[in-house]
Amino acid sequence: MCGIIGFMSRKKRMIKGDKIALALDSLKERGNGKGSGYVGYGIYPTKYKDCYAFHILFDNTPKFEKIKINVENILEEYGTIVKDEEIPTEEGIIEKVHIPWRYFYEVDEKYSDREEDVIVDIVMEINDKVDGAFVISSGKDLGVFKAVGWPNEVAEFYRIDRYEGYLWLAHARYPTNTMAWWGGAHPFNLLNWSVVHNGEITSYGTNKRFVEMFGYKCRLLTDTEVVTYILDLLMRKHKVPVEYALSALAPRFWDEIDKMPEEERELHTAIRLTYGGAMLNGPFAIAVGTPSGLIFMNGDIEKETTMFGLTDRIKLRPLIAAEKDDLIFISSEESAIRRICPDLDRVWMPDAGVPVIARVWK
């Protein structure tokens, strides 16, 4: 089950959050009210644009202030809290089990040579060691908003219609083999990578052991978390271009590789042998947003804002793509796209295991 939807303006045109909320509401039957969420890129365009925006959920208990101090002690060890505040919410919509908080944050200059690694370390430390707090997003000029509830409830709770972004992803959850809680709702985020996922990662144990060899810690009790860390490892740490990173997640079958021209065959063989632990098994469809995608252009690798989608190698979960002018859409269902953009220029169903990759226009 689960419903996923994402869209991006390739002109980086700002679009209000009510559009993504309306689209996700069209997919509510794919969920069961046990988790919904949104992520917007470009939502903090003012003086905090260059700060890391930590969105953190604190347990709503009498220990809240103590938990908050423990988190802030970790943040202040590595940098400066520029501003912090409770994320504005509407009362009475859903049960407020957690208190959403945001920190605009700068890393200390002495860590300038490994700034993003420091942010990853902070996220892992909070999620692993601070009982009663967990980080739901940690990138620049973006934010994740998620909770247990129906899509329209979570959108109203977080006042999604008051934000504007050039790239949005959203998810309606139907949990099957993991618990329904705020941290298990999608999107999952680390730094600039955000992931929504429909399906089941049956290789989770293997994937988890693989990323943990590189210092990541899976603590959010949902298989999609590991996909986010794999993408960060391959594309940020190892500088693997997006098309080859996605080939690691959904690699070609060996009989296909054997029939490739020699150079291509060697490349895909190397990907399978090097990143075997990154291969995702099970039925899945994912959509990913990032301003840090690595794209081959004119013989060079350039960093681009990208949105991409991918299914498993036999497409056991649906994925639809569409275009309208500067907009690119990815969704579980065409109806969700047409709910907000009835007149489309192009609609297609990507082949199994073949990614849809969109980047901003120059």
mmCIF file of C-alpha atoms in Angstrom:
data_model
loop_
_atom_site.group_PDB
_atom_site.id
_atom_site.type_symbol
_atom_site.label_atom_id
_atom_site.label_comp_id
_atom_site.label_asym_id
_atom_site.label_seq_id
_atom_site.Cartn_x
_atom_site.Cartn_y
_atom_site.Cartn_z
ATOM 1 C CA MET A 1 0.000 0.000 0.000
ATOM 2 C CA CYS A 2 1.205 3.535 0.878
ATOM 3 C CA GLY A 3 0.871 6.539 -1.391
ATOM 4 C CA ILE A 4 3.735 8.698 -2.612
ATOM 5 C CA ILE A 5 3.690 11.955 -4.552
ATOM 6 C CA GLY A 6 6.351 14.480 -5.440
ATOM 7 C CA PHE A 7 6.797 17.387 -7.798
ATOM 8 C CA MET A 8 9.523 19.857 -8.663
ATOM 9 C CA SER A 9 9.645 23.090 -10.617
ATOM 10 C CA ARG A 10 12.642 22.900 -12.929
ATOM 11 C CA LYS A 11 12.692 26.702 -12.844
ATOM 12 C CA LYS A 12 12.781 26.535 -9.016
ATOM 13 C CA ARG A 13 9.470 28.381 -9.033
ATOM 14 C CA MET A 14 7.947 28.569 -5.566
ATOM 15 C CA ILE A 15 4.723 26.588 -5.056
ATOM 16 C CA LYS A 16 2.508 26.770 -1.978
ATOM 17 C CA GLY A 17 2.194 23.716 0.212
ATOM 18 C CA ASP A 18 -1.561 23.447 -0.260
ATOM 19 C CA LYS A 19 -0.877 21.826 -3.651
ATOM 20 C CA ILE A 20 1.094 18.898 -2.230
ATOM 21 C CA ALA A 21 -1.466 18.532 0.572
ATOM 22 C CA LEU A 22 -4.323 18.317 -1.934
ATOM 23 C CA ALA A 23 -2.433 15.782 -4.056
ATOM 24 C CA LEU A 24 -1.617 13.575 -1.066
ATOM 25 C CA ASP A 25 -5.206 13.686 0.123
ATOM 26 C CA SER A 26 -6.097 11.987 -3.180
ATOM 27 C CA LEU A 27 -3.961 9.041 -2.059
ATOM 28 C CA LYS A 28 -5.397 8.714 1.426
ATOM 29 C CA GLU A 29 -7.021 5.325 0.607
ATOM 30 C CA ARG A 30 -3.502 3.951 0.108
ATOM 31 C CA GLY A 31 -2.821 4.710 3.774
ATOM 32 C CA ASN A 32 -4.743 3.999 6.954
ATOM 33 C CA GLY A 33 -4.288 7.189 8.946
ATOM 34 C CA LYS A 34 -1.259 5.824 10.801
ATOM 35 C CA GLY A 35 1.263 8.227 9.320
ATOM 36 C CA SER A 36 1.547 11.086 6.823
ATOM 37 C CA GLY A 37 4.229 13.611 6.052
ATOM 38 C CA TYR A 38 5.647 16.302 3.802
ATOM 39 C CA VAL A 39 9.017 17.790 2.947
ATOM 40 C CA GLY A 40 9.504 21.131 1.224
ATOM 41 C CA TYR A 41 12.678 22.507 -0.356
ATOM 42 C CA GLY A 42 13.209 26.253 -0.442
ATOM 43 C CA ILE A 43 10.895 26.884 2.508
ATOM 44 C CA TYR A 44 13.408 28.992 4.482
ATOM 45 C CA PRO A 45 14.541 31.560 1.871
ATOM 46 C CA THR A 46 15.370 34.441 4.212
ATOM 47 C CA LYS A 47 18.291 34.967 6.600
ATOM 48 C CA TYR A 48 18.307 31.316 7.719
ATOM 49 C CA LYS A 49 18.721 29.921 4.204
ATOM 50 C CA ASP A 50 22.377 28.995 4.763
ATOM 51 C CA CYS A 51 21.810 27.489 8.211
ATOM 52 C CA TYR A 52 21.168 23.824 8.808
ATOM 53 C CA ALA A 53 17.522 23.528 9.774
ATOM 54 C CA PHE A 54 17.138 20.787 12.349
ATOM 55 C CA HIS A 55 13.550 19.630 12.757
ATOM 56 C CA ILE A 56 13.390 17.591 15.965
ATOM 57 C CA LEU A 57 10.487 15.856 17.671
ATOM 58 C CA PHE A 58 10.536 15.855 21.477
ATOM 59 C CA ASP A 59 8.370 13.601 23.618
ATOM 60 C CA ASN A 60 5.488 15.646 24.997
ATOM 61 C CA THR A 61 6.071 14.699 28.625
ATOM 62 C CA PRO A 62 7.076 16.464 31.852
ATOM 63 C CA LYS A 63 10.677 15.616 30.919
ATOM 64 C CA PHE A 64 10.496 17.814 27.810
ATOM 65 C CA GLU A 65 12.796 20.581 29.130
ATOM 66 C CA LYS A 66 15.425 18.083 30.276
ATOM 67 C CA ILE A 67 15.337 16.263 26.924
ATOM 68 C CA LYS A 68 15.650 19.580 25.093
ATOM 69 C CA ILE A 69 18.717 20.531 27.164
ATOM 70 C CA ASN A 70 20.354 17.194 26.323
ATOM 71 C CA VAL A 71 19.840 17.839 22.607
ATOM 72 C CA GLU A 72 21.136 21.399 22.842
ATOM 73 C CA ASN A 73 24.256 20.231 24.671
ATOM 74 C CA ILE A 74 25.084 18.043 21.669
ATOM 75 C CA LEU A 75 24.380 20.838 19.188
ATOM 76 C CA GLU A 76 26.489 23.368 21.103
ATOM 77 C CA GLU A 77 29.419 20.954 21.231
ATOM 78 C CA TYR A 78 29.842 21.272 17.450
ATOM 79 C CA GLY A 79 28.505 24.726 16.611
ATOM 80 C CA THR A 80 26.078 27.557 17.302
ATOM 81 C CA ILE A 81 22.303 27.606 17.606
ATOM 82 C CA VAL A 82 21.361 30.732 15.642
ATOM 83 C CA LYS A 83 17.656 30.508 16.471
ATOM 84 C CA ASP A 84 15.275 27.925 17.891
ATOM 85 C CA GLU A 85 11.522 27.801 18.260
ATOM 86 C CA GLU A 86 8.597 25.453 18.422
ATOM 87 C CA ILE A 87 7.308 24.717 14.940
ATOM 88 C CA PRO A 88 3.877 26.396 14.668
ATOM 89 C CA THR A 89 1.006 23.909 14.763
ATOM 90 C CA GLU A 90 -2.779 23.918 15.041
ATOM 91 C CA GLU A 91 -4.208 22.571 18.265
ATOM 92 C CA GLY A 92 -6.939 19.947 18.374
ATOM 93 C CA ILE A 93 -6.215 18.332 15.003
ATOM 94 C CA ILE A 94 -4.229 15.280 16.133
ATOM 95 C CA GLU A 95 -2.957 14.053 19.463
ATOM 96 C CA LYS A 96 0.262 15.959 20.101
ATOM 97 C CA VAL A 97 2.390 13.045 21.276
ATOM 98 C CA HIS A 98 5.550 14.941 20.309
ATOM 99 C CA ILE A 99 6.503 18.607 20.313
ATOM 100 C CA PRO A 100 7.958 19.668 16.923
ATOM 101 C CA TRP A 101 10.936 22.009 17.342
ATOM 102 C CA ARG A 102 13.338 23.611 14.879
ATOM 103 C CA TYR A 103 16.884 24.858 15.257
ATOM 104 C CA PHE A 104 18.696 27.011 12.722
ATOM 105 C CA TYR A 105 22.279 25.981 13.201
ATOM 106 C CA GLU A 106 25.832 26.778 12.124
ATOM 107 C CA VAL A 107 28.752 24.364 12.429
ATOM 108 C CA ASP A 108 31.887 25.672 14.150
ATOM 109 C CA GLU A 109 34.556 26.849 11.707
ATOM 110 C CA LYS A 110 37.063 24.347 13.063
ATOM 111 C CA TYR A 111 34.956 21.621 11.423
ATOM 112 C CA SER A 112 34.729 23.402 8.070
ATOM 113 C CA ASP A 113 36.641 20.641 6.272
ATOM 114 C CA ARG A 114 34.032 18.037 7.285
ATOM 115 C CA GLU A 115 30.952 20.112 7.989
ATOM 116 C CA GLU A 116 28.377 17.715 6.533
ATOM 117 C CA ASP A 117 29.955 14.752 8.318
ATOM 118 C CA VAL A 118 29.537 16.667 11.574
ATOM 119 C CA ILE A 119 25.825 17.129 10.876
ATOM 120 C CA VAL A 120 25.483 13.390 10.232
ATOM 121 C CA ASP A 121 27.329 12.673 13.496
ATOM 122 C CA ILE A 122 24.963 14.990 15.380
ATOM 123 C CA VAL A 123 21.881 13.291 13.911
ATOM 124 C CA MET A 124 23.210 9.842 14.773
ATOM 125 C CA GLU A 125 24.160 10.879 18.300
ATOM 126 C CA ILE A 126 20.769 12.439 19.075
ATOM 127 C CA ASN A 127 18.796 9.536 17.623
ATOM 128 C CA ASP A 128 20.986 6.973 19.364
ATOM 129 C CA LYS A 129 21.644 8.524 22.766
ATOM 130 C CA VAL A 130 18.903 11.024 23.638
ATOM 131 C CA ASP A 131 15.855 9.213 24.936
ATOM 132 C CA GLY A 132 12.769 11.209 24.004
ATOM 133 C CA ALA A 133 14.099 13.072 20.956
ATOM 134 C CA PHE A 134 14.745 12.255 17.319
ATOM 135 C CA VAL A 135 15.770 14.284 14.287
ATOM 136 C CA ILE A 136 13.394 14.241 11.322
ATOM 137 C CA SER A 137 15.339 16.624 9.057
ATOM 138 C CA SER A 138 18.755 18.256 9.062
ATOM 139 C CA GLY A 139 19.402 19.943 5.709
ATOM 140 C CA LYS A 140 19.629 23.535 4.555
ATOM 141 C CA ASP A 141 16.554 25.455 3.370
ATOM 142 C CA LEU A 142 14.262 22.455 3.776
ATOM 143 C CA GLY A 143 12.049 20.874 6.393
ATOM 144 C CA VAL A 144 10.188 17.643 7.098
ATOM 145 C CA PHE A 145 6.749 17.750 8.725
ATOM 146 C CA LYS A 146 5.285 14.387 9.746
ATOM 147 C CA ALA A 147 3.087 12.716 12.329
ATOM 148 C CA VAL A 148 0.551 9.950 12.889
ATOM 149 C CA GLY A 149 -2.630 11.020 11.144
ATOM 150 C CA TRP A 150 -4.410 11.273 7.803
ATOM 151 C CA PRO A 151 -2.813 13.453 5.092
ATOM 152 C CA ASN A 152 -5.246 16.344 5.545
ATOM 153 C CA GLU A 153 -4.860 16.217 9.333
ATOM 154 C CA VAL A 154 -1.068 16.373 9.250
ATOM 155 C CA ALA A 155 -1.142 19.150 6.642
ATOM 156 C CA GLU A 156 -3.552 21.183 8.773
ATOM 157 C CA PHE A 157 -1.639 20.427 11.975
ATOM 158 C CA TYR A 158 1.635 21.788 10.520
ATOM 159 C CA ARG A 159 -0.022 24.580 8.494
ATOM 160 C CA ILE A 160 1.601 23.270 5.313
ATOM 161 C CA ASP A 161 -0.349 25.779 3.217
ATOM 162 C CA ARG A 162 1.717 28.594 4.751
ATOM 163 C CA TYR A 163 5.000 27.305 3.306
ATOM 164 C CA GLU A 164 6.299 27.682 -0.236
ATOM 165 C CA GLY A 165 8.856 25.458 -1.930
ATOM 166 C CA TYR A 166 10.189 24.551 -5.363
ATOM 167 C CA LEU A 167 10.262 20.800 -4.599
ATOM 168 C CA TRP A 168 7.775 18.841 -2.507
ATOM 169 C CA LEU A 169 7.504 15.173 -1.526
ATOM 170 C CA ALA A 170 4.698 13.602 0.494
ATOM 171 C CA HIS A 171 3.625 10.211 1.812
ATOM 172 C CA ALA A 172 0.495 8.497 3.143
ATOM 173 C CA ARG A 173 1.522 5.509 5.237
ATOM 174 C CA TYR A 174 0.018 2.058 5.640
ATOM 175 C CA PRO A 175 2.384 0.354 8.126
ATOM 176 C CA THR A 176 2.528 -3.406 7.813
ATOM 177 C CA ASN A 177 5.432 -4.910 9.755
ATOM 178 C CA THR A 178 6.596 -1.946 11.833
ATOM 179 C CA MET A 179 4.901 0.198 14.439
ATOM 180 C CA ALA A 180 2.871 3.308 13.667
ATOM 181 C CA TRP A 181 4.589 6.266 15.318
ATOM 182 C CA TRP A 182 5.677 9.758 14.362
ATOM 183 C CA GLY A 183 9.283 8.742 13.684
ATOM 184 C CA GLY A 184 8.150 5.965 11.365
ATOM 185 C CA ALA A 185 6.113 8.295 9.172
ATOM 186 C CA HIS A 186 7.723 9.470 5.925
ATOM 187 C CA PRO A 187 9.576 11.373 4.502
ATOM 188 C CA PHE A 188 12.915 10.248 5.887
ATOM 189 C CA ASN A 189 15.714 12.776 5.661
ATOM 190 C CA LEU A 190 19.434 13.179 6.240
ATOM 191 C CA LEU A 191 21.168 16.420 5.249
ATOM 192 C CA ASN A 192 19.747 17.260 1.815
ATOM 193 C CA TRP A 193 18.377 13.790 1.008
ATOM 194 C CA SER A 194 14.681 13.091 1.503
ATOM 195 C CA VAL A 195 12.955 9.793 0.665
ATOM 196 C CA VAL A 196 9.362 8.577 0.461
ATOM 197 C CA HIS A 197 8.751 4.893 -0.107
ATOM 198 C CA ASN A 198 5.927 2.511 -0.933
ATOM 199 C CA GLY A 199 6.567 -1.167 -0.316
ATOM 200 C CA GLU A 200 8.827 -3.286 1.817
ATOM 201 C CA ILE A 201 12.623 -3.518 1.907
ATOM 202 C CA THR A 202 13.070 -7.219 2.635
ATOM 203 C CA SER A 203 16.859 -6.781 2.492
ATOM 204 C CA TYR A 204 16.729 -4.350 5.419
ATOM 205 C CA GLY A 205 18.992 -6.467 7.635
ATOM 206 C CA THR A 206 21.709 -6.661 4.985
ATOM 207 C CA ASN A 207 21.344 -2.978 4.088
ATOM 208 C CA LYS A 208 21.450 -1.972 7.758
ATOM 209 C CA ARG A 209 24.682 -3.883 8.380
ATOM 210 C CA PHE A 210 26.155 -2.309 5.247
ATOM 211 C CA VAL A 211 25.526 1.315 6.264
ATOM 212 C CA GLU A 212 26.483 0.691 9.877
ATOM 213 C CA MET A 213 29.982 -0.224 8.666
ATOM 214 C CA PHE A 214 30.253 3.455 7.668
ATOM 215 C CA GLY A 215 29.007 4.893 10.959
ATOM 216 C CA TYR A 216 25.266 5.261 10.286
ATOM 217 C CA LYS A 217 22.847 4.107 12.981
ATOM 218 C CA CYS A 218 19.345 2.938 12.157
ATOM 219 C CA ARG A 219 17.179 3.813 15.148
ATOM 220 C CA LEU A 220 13.791 4.843 13.699
ATOM 221 C CA LEU A 221 12.326 1.331 13.392
ATOM 222 C CA THR A 222 11.354 1.592 9.718
ATOM 223 C CA ASP A 223 13.061 0.108 6.667
ATOM 224 C CA THR A 224 12.968 3.341 4.643
ATOM 225 C CA GLU A 225 15.498 4.945 6.991
ATOM 226 C CA VAL A 226 18.263 2.763 5.572
ATOM 227 C CA VAL A 227 17.530 3.918 1.997
ATOM 228 C CA THR A 228 18.225 7.519 3.034
ATOM 229 C CA TYR A 229 21.590 6.554 4.505
ATOM 230 C CA ILE A 230 22.565 4.504 1.447
ATOM 231 C CA LEU A 231 21.910 7.503 -0.799
ATOM 232 C CA ASP A 232 23.973 9.783 1.448
ATOM 233 C CA LEU A 233 26.821 7.265 1.492
ATOM 234 C CA LEU A 234 26.934 6.632 -2.242
ATOM 235 C CA MET A 235 26.277 10.105 -3.611
ATOM 236 C CA ARG A 236 27.716 12.428 -0.978
ATOM 237 C CA LYS A 237 30.501 10.368 0.574
ATOM 238 C CA HIS A 238 31.545 8.267 -2.412
ATOM 239 C CA LYS A 239 30.631 10.815 -5.120
ATOM 240 C CA VAL A 240 28.725 8.273 -7.215
ATOM 241 C CA PRO A 241 26.562 9.980 -9.901
ATOM 242 C CA VAL A 242 22.844 9.514 -9.437
ATOM 243 C CA GLU A 243 22.260 7.109 -12.329
ATOM 244 C CA TYR A 244 24.959 4.728 -11.068
ATOM 245 C CA ALA A 245 23.917 5.084 -7.429
ATOM 246 C CA LEU A 246 20.389 4.059 -8.388
ATOM 247 C CA SER A 247 21.834 1.159 -10.354
ATOM 248 C CA ALA A 248 23.378 -0.014 -7.084
ATOM 249 C CA LEU A 249 19.960 0.097 -5.387
ATOM 250 C CA ALA A 250 18.176 -1.719 -8.243
ATOM 251 C CA PRO A 251 21.006 -3.352 -10.213
ATOM 252 C CA ARG A 252 20.670 -5.016 -13.565
ATOM 253 C CA PHE A 253 20.209 -8.779 -13.574
ATOM 254 C CA TRP A 254 23.368 -10.769 -14.267
ATOM 255 C CA ASP A 255 22.027 -12.142 -17.546
ATOM 256 C CA GLU A 256 21.430 -8.554 -18.719
ATOM 257 C CA ILE A 257 24.926 -7.526 -17.675
ATOM 258 C CA ASP A 258 26.441 -10.455 -19.584
ATOM 259 C CA LYS A 259 24.886 -9.154 -22.823
ATOM 260 C CA MET A 260 26.197 -5.582 -22.451
ATOM 261 C CA PRO A 261 29.097 -4.085 -24.456
ATOM 262 C CA GLU A 262 32.415 -4.659 -22.653
ATOM 263 C CA GLU A 263 32.836 -1.222 -21.062
ATOM 264 C CA GLU A 264 29.237 -1.076 -19.842
ATOM 265 C CA ARG A 265 29.444 -4.683 -18.643
ATOM 266 C CA GLU A 266 32.552 -3.936 -16.576
ATOM 267 C CA LEU A 267 30.913 -0.876 -15.048
ATOM 268 C CA HIS A 268 27.722 -2.638 -13.950
ATOM 269 C CA THR A 269 29.704 -5.641 -12.711
ATOM 270 C CA ALA A 270 31.825 -3.313 -10.564
ATOM 271 C CA ILE A 271 28.699 -1.642 -9.157
ATOM 272 C CA ARG A 272 27.175 -4.981 -8.162
ATOM 273 C CA LEU A 273 30.397 -6.268 -6.612
ATOM 274 C CA THR A 274 31.300 -3.040 -4.794
ATOM 275 C CA TYR A 275 27.846 -2.117 -3.536
ATOM 276 C CA GLY A 276 26.187 -5.493 -3.048
ATOM 277 C CA GLY A 277 25.138 -4.417 0.443
ATOM 278 C CA ALA A 278 23.241 -1.445 -1.039
ATOM 279 C CA MET A 279 21.017 -3.566 -3.264
ATOM 280 C CA LEU A 280 17.351 -3.315 -2.255
ATOM 281 C CA ASN A 281 15.245 -6.453 -2.363
ATOM 282 C CA GLY A 282 11.503 -6.628 -2.064
ATOM 283 C CA PRO A 283 8.641 -4.683 -3.649
ATOM 284 C CA PHE A 284 9.319 -0.953 -3.624
ATOM 285 C CA ALA A 285 8.796 2.386 -5.296
ATOM 286 C CA ILE A 286 10.709 5.400 -4.009
ATOM 287 C CA ALA A 287 10.828 9.106 -4.751
ATOM 288 C CA VAL A 288 13.804 11.206 -3.679
ATOM 289 C CA GLY A 289 14.538 14.920 -3.586
ATOM 290 C CA THR A 290 17.888 16.635 -3.139
ATOM 291 C CA PRO A 291 19.746 19.804 -4.148
ATOM 292 C CA SER A 292 22.930 17.706 -4.126
ATOM 293 C CA GLY A 293 22.448 15.172 -6.914
ATOM 294 C CA LEU A 294 25.548 14.379 -8.981
ATOM 295 C CA ILE A 295 24.803 14.378 -12.719
ATOM 296 C CA PHE A 296 27.042 13.612 -15.694
ATOM 297 C CA MET A 297 27.060 16.708 -17.947
ATOM 298 C CA ASN A 298 29.383 17.276 -20.903
ATOM 299 C CA GLY A 299 31.859 14.722 -19.605
ATOM 300 C CA ASP A 300 31.972 16.235 -16.116
ATOM 301 C CA ILE A 301 30.101 15.537 -12.884
ATOM 302 C CA GLU A 302 28.074 18.495 -11.627
ATOM 303 C CA LYS A 303 25.967 18.980 -8.500
ATOM 304 C CA GLU A 304 22.352 19.654 -9.398
ATOM 305 C CA THR A 305 18.985 19.937 -7.694
ATOM 306 C CA THR A 306 17.259 16.715 -8.647
ATOM 307 C CA MET A 307 14.145 14.682 -8.009
ATOM 308 C CA PHE A 308 14.120 11.048 -9.003
ATOM 309 C CA GLY A 309 11.975 7.953 -8.732
ATOM 310 C CA LEU A 310 12.771 4.239 -8.893
ATOM 311 C CA THR A 311 10.979 0.903 -8.577
ATOM 312 C CA ASP A 312 12.192 -2.609 -7.883
ATOM 313 C CA ARG A 313 13.458 -4.642 -10.828
ATOM 314 C CA ILE A 314 10.105 -6.319 -11.554
ATOM 315 C CA LYS A 315 7.936 -3.350 -10.550
ATOM 316 C CA LEU A 316 5.817 -4.840 -7.788
ATOM 317 C CA ARG A 317 4.795 -1.317 -6.732
ATOM 318 C CA PRO A 318 3.360 1.330 -9.096
ATOM 319 C CA LEU A 319 5.114 4.521 -10.185
ATOM 320 C CA ILE A 320 3.793 7.143 -12.605
ATOM 321 C CA ALA A 321 5.671 10.148 -14.006
ATOM 322 C CA ALA A 322 4.278 13.244 -15.708
ATOM 323 C CA GLU A 323 5.276 16.671 -17.001
ATOM 324 C CA LYS A 324 3.594 20.031 -17.422
ATOM 325 C CA ASP A 325 5.707 23.000 -18.546
ATOM 326 C CA ASP A 326 8.464 23.335 -15.914
ATOM 327 C CA LEU A 327 6.853 20.854 -13.523
ATOM 328 C CA ILE A 328 7.836 17.196 -13.178
ATOM 329 C CA PHE A 329 5.684 14.805 -11.134
ATOM 330 C CA ILE A 330 6.213 11.345 -9.623
ATOM 331 C CA SER A 331 3.375 9.489 -7.931
ATOM 332 C CA SER A 332 1.796 6.170 -7.054
ATOM 333 C CA GLU A 333 -1.271 7.160 -9.081
ATOM 334 C CA GLU A 334 -1.982 9.454 -12.006
ATOM 335 C CA SER A 335 -5.142 10.680 -10.296
ATOM 336 C CA ALA A 336 -3.131 12.409 -7.560
ATOM 337 C CA ILE A 337 -1.159 14.337 -10.169
ATOM 338 C CA ARG A 338 -4.265 15.353 -12.107
ATOM 339 C CA ARG A 339 -5.922 16.509 -8.895
ATOM 340 C CA ILE A 340 -3.553 19.495 -8.910
ATOM 341 C CA CYS A 341 -2.619 19.617 -12.608
ATOM 342 C CA PRO A 342 -5.466 18.278 -14.802
ATOM 343 C CA ASP A 343 -3.930 19.248 -18.160
ATOM 344 C CA LEU A 344 -0.606 17.411 -18.462
ATOM 345 C CA ASP A 345 1.827 17.559 -21.371
ATOM 346 C CA ARG A 346 3.090 14.010 -20.919
ATOM 347 C CA VAL A 347 2.357 10.965 -18.738
ATOM 348 C CA TRP A 348 4.338 7.733 -18.695
ATOM 349 C CA MET A 349 4.979 4.598 -16.660
ATOM 350 C CA PRO A 350 8.721 4.062 -16.117
ATOM 351 C CA ASP A 351 9.984 0.557 -16.764
ATOM 352 C CA ALA A 352 10.882 -1.668 -13.833
ATOM 353 C CA GLY A 353 14.165 -0.664 -12.231
ATOM 354 C CA VAL A 354 14.641 2.236 -14.670
ATOM 355 C CA PRO A 355 14.902 5.582 -12.838
ATOM 356 C CA VAL A 356 13.127 8.813 -13.634
ATOM 357 C CA ILE A 357 15.672 11.606 -13.070
ATOM 358 C CA ALA A 358 14.710 15.279 -13.288
ATOM 359 C CA ARG A 359 16.989 18.267 -12.674
ATOM 360 C CA VAL A 360 16.500 21.996 -12.580
ATOM 361 C CA TRP A 361 16.883 23.899 -15.796
ATOM 362 C CA LYS A 362 19.935 26.089 -16.230
#
